[in-house]
Amino acid sequence: MHFVTGAFIACVCLAAAILFTEVFPKWFKYILALIGAFTSGYALAILIRRISELTSLYSEPKLWSTTGICTVVMLVVIIVVVTILHRKSKNQ
């Protein structure tokens, strides 16, 4: 259930950032991106932990280190996607 909640919060942050692009200032969009990255990273960490519990791959993974790794990965993915979209919009 925590995975679903985290994924839902990340989707709400993304939807709010997309729908209200012209209304929100830039700093608020950055905060939304950070919140979305953290909650999606946390949801991924919970999913990894649940899968490892079900398959007995790990005896007890540390959740916070996995959360940190997943959050950093999500931030890198967001930065790469934004950079690619920004370059495409400049070319047109």
PDB file of C-alpha atoms in Angstrom:
ATOM      1  CA  MET A   1       0.000   0.000   0.000  1.00  0.00           C
ATOM      2  CA  HIS A   2       2.918   2.365   0.681  1.00  0.00           C
ATOM      3  CA  PHE A   3       4.162   1.812  -2.877  1.00  0.00           C
ATOM      4  CA  VAL A   4       0.790   2.808  -4.305  1.00  0.00           C
ATOM      5  CA  THR A   5       0.640   5.901  -2.094  1.00  0.00           C
ATOM      6  CA  GLY A   6       4.149   6.991  -3.081  1.00  0.00           C
ATOM      7  CA  ALA A   7       3.469   6.418  -6.763  1.00  0.00           C
ATOM      8  CA  PHE A   8       0.192   8.358  -6.504  1.00  0.00           C
ATOM      9  CA  ILE A   9       1.884  11.336  -4.837  1.00  0.00           C
ATOM     10  CA  ALA A  10       4.580  11.337  -7.529  1.00  0.00           C
ATOM     11  CA  CYS A  11       1.904  11.298 -10.249  1.00  0.00           C
ATOM     12  CA  VAL A  12       0.010  14.147  -8.564  1.00  0.00           C
ATOM     13  CA  CYS A  13       3.201  16.240  -8.425  1.00  0.00           C
ATOM     14  CA  LEU A  14       3.837  15.551 -12.102  1.00  0.00           C
ATOM     15  CA  ALA A  15       0.251  16.362 -13.075  1.00  0.00           C
ATOM     16  CA  ALA A  16       0.302  19.603 -11.065  1.00  0.00           C
ATOM     17  CA  ALA A  17       3.583  20.645 -12.658  1.00  0.00           C
ATOM     18  CA  ILE A  18       2.219  19.949 -16.148  1.00  0.00           C
ATOM     19  CA  LEU A  19      -1.239  21.464 -15.697  1.00  0.00           C
ATOM     20  CA  PHE A  20      -0.206  24.641 -13.916  1.00  0.00           C
ATOM     21  CA  THR A  21       3.036  25.429 -15.748  1.00  0.00           C
ATOM     22  CA  GLU A  22       2.149  29.023 -16.433  1.00  0.00           C
ATOM     23  CA  VAL A  23       0.728  29.715 -12.981  1.00  0.00           C
ATOM     24  CA  PHE A  24       3.528  28.435 -10.727  1.00  0.00           C
ATOM     25  CA  PRO A  25       6.850  30.238 -10.430  1.00  0.00           C
ATOM     26  CA  LYS A  26      10.024  28.379 -11.383  1.00  0.00           C
ATOM     27  CA  TRP A  27      11.159  27.725  -7.812  1.00  0.00           C
ATOM     28  CA  PHE A  28       7.851  26.035  -7.000  1.00  0.00           C
ATOM     29  CA  LYS A  29       8.221  23.775 -10.042  1.00  0.00           C
ATOM     30  CA  TYR A  30      11.666  22.769  -8.776  1.00  0.00           C
ATOM     31  CA  ILE A  31      10.190  21.922  -5.390  1.00  0.00           C
ATOM     32  CA  LEU A  32       7.469  19.856  -7.074  1.00  0.00           C
ATOM     33  CA  ALA A  33      10.138  18.004  -9.058  1.00  0.00           C
ATOM     34  CA  LEU A  34      12.114  17.265  -5.880  1.00  0.00           C
ATOM     35  CA  ILE A  35       9.012  16.044  -4.047  1.00  0.00           C
ATOM     36  CA  GLY A  36       8.029  13.902  -7.013  1.00  0.00           C
ATOM     37  CA  ALA A  37      11.534  12.451  -7.296  1.00  0.00           C
ATOM     38  CA  PHE A  38      11.706  11.668  -3.595  1.00  0.00           C
ATOM     39  CA  THR A  39       8.296  10.016  -3.429  1.00  0.00           C
ATOM     40  CA  SER A  40       8.882   7.989  -6.582  1.00  0.00           C
ATOM     41  CA  GLY A  41      12.318   6.987  -5.264  1.00  0.00           C
ATOM     42  CA  TYR A  42      10.757   5.988  -1.958  1.00  0.00           C
ATOM     43  CA  ALA A  43       8.070   4.011  -3.779  1.00  0.00           C
ATOM     44  CA  LEU A  44      10.747   2.224  -5.812  1.00  0.00           C
ATOM     45  CA  ALA A  45      12.673   1.420  -2.614  1.00  0.00           C
ATOM     46  CA  ILE A  46       9.536  -0.055  -1.046  1.00  0.00           C
ATOM     47  CA  LEU A  47       8.886  -2.076  -4.201  1.00  0.00           C
ATOM     48  CA  ILE A  48      12.460  -3.403  -4.164  1.00  0.00           C
ATOM     49  CA  ARG A  49      12.095  -4.321  -0.504  1.00  0.00           C
ATOM     50  CA  ARG A  50       8.791  -6.142  -1.110  1.00  0.00           C
ATOM     51  CA  ILE A  51      10.228  -8.072  -4.043  1.00  0.00           C
ATOM     52  CA  SER A  52      13.279  -9.041  -2.005  1.00  0.00           C
ATOM     53  CA  GLU A  53      11.053 -10.212   0.853  1.00  0.00           C
ATOM     54  CA  LEU A  54       8.953 -12.334  -1.482  1.00  0.00           C
ATOM     55  CA  THR A  55      11.859 -13.895  -3.360  1.00  0.00           C
ATOM     56  CA  SER A  56      14.208 -14.178  -0.336  1.00  0.00           C
ATOM     57  CA  LEU A  57      17.037 -12.562  -2.286  1.00  0.00           C
ATOM     58  CA  TYR A  58      18.073 -10.430   0.677  1.00  0.00           C
ATOM     59  CA  SER A  59      17.537 -11.147   4.309  1.00  0.00           C
ATOM     60  CA  GLU A  60      16.816  -7.527   5.255  1.00  0.00           C
ATOM     61  CA  PRO A  61      17.700  -4.692   2.871  1.00  0.00           C
ATOM     62  CA  LYS A  62      18.323  -1.319   4.433  1.00  0.00           C
ATOM     63  CA  LEU A  63      15.418   0.830   3.307  1.00  0.00           C
ATOM     64  CA  TRP A  64      16.979   4.281   3.693  1.00  0.00           C
ATOM     65  CA  SER A  65      20.074   3.537   1.636  1.00  0.00           C
ATOM     66  CA  THR A  66      17.875   2.027  -1.077  1.00  0.00           C
ATOM     67  CA  THR A  67      15.611   5.086  -0.888  1.00  0.00           C
ATOM     68  CA  GLY A  68      18.579   7.394  -1.349  1.00  0.00           C
ATOM     69  CA  ILE A  69      19.853   5.461  -4.342  1.00  0.00           C
ATOM     70  CA  CYS A  70      16.398   5.351  -5.957  1.00  0.00           C
ATOM     71  CA  THR A  71      15.842   9.065  -5.310  1.00  0.00           C
ATOM     72  CA  VAL A  72      19.148   9.974  -6.939  1.00  0.00           C
ATOM     73  CA  VAL A  73      18.320   7.747  -9.907  1.00  0.00           C
ATOM     74  CA  MET A  74      14.918   9.411 -10.296  1.00  0.00           C
ATOM     75  CA  LEU A  75      16.500  12.889 -10.119  1.00  0.00           C
ATOM     76  CA  VAL A  76      19.009  11.939 -12.818  1.00  0.00           C
ATOM     77  CA  VAL A  77      16.203  10.580 -15.009  1.00  0.00           C
ATOM     78  CA  ILE A  78      14.182  13.780 -14.533  1.00  0.00           C
ATOM     79  CA  ILE A  79      17.198  15.969 -15.369  1.00  0.00           C
ATOM     80  CA  VAL A  80      18.004  13.946 -18.504  1.00  0.00           C
ATOM     81  CA  VAL A  81      14.401  14.029 -19.750  1.00  0.00           C
ATOM     82  CA  VAL A  82      14.078  17.769 -19.118  1.00  0.00           C
ATOM     83  CA  THR A  83      17.381  18.419 -20.897  1.00  0.00           C
ATOM     84  CA  ILE A  84      16.311  16.380 -23.930  1.00  0.00           C
ATOM     85  CA  LEU A  85      12.915  18.100 -24.105  1.00  0.00           C
ATOM     86  CA  HIS A  86      14.540  21.515 -23.711  1.00  0.00           C
ATOM     87  CA  ARG A  87      16.944  20.841 -26.602  1.00  0.00           C
ATOM     88  CA  LYS A  88      14.116  19.603 -28.813  1.00  0.00           C
ATOM     89  CA  SER A  89      12.043  22.707 -28.108  1.00  0.00           C
ATOM     90  CA  LYS A  90      15.003  24.969 -28.945  1.00  0.00           C
ATOM     91  CA  ASN A  91      15.517  23.244 -32.301  1.00  0.00           C
ATOM     92  CA  GLN A  92      11.935  23.850 -33.422  1.00  0.00           C
TER      93      GLN A  92
END
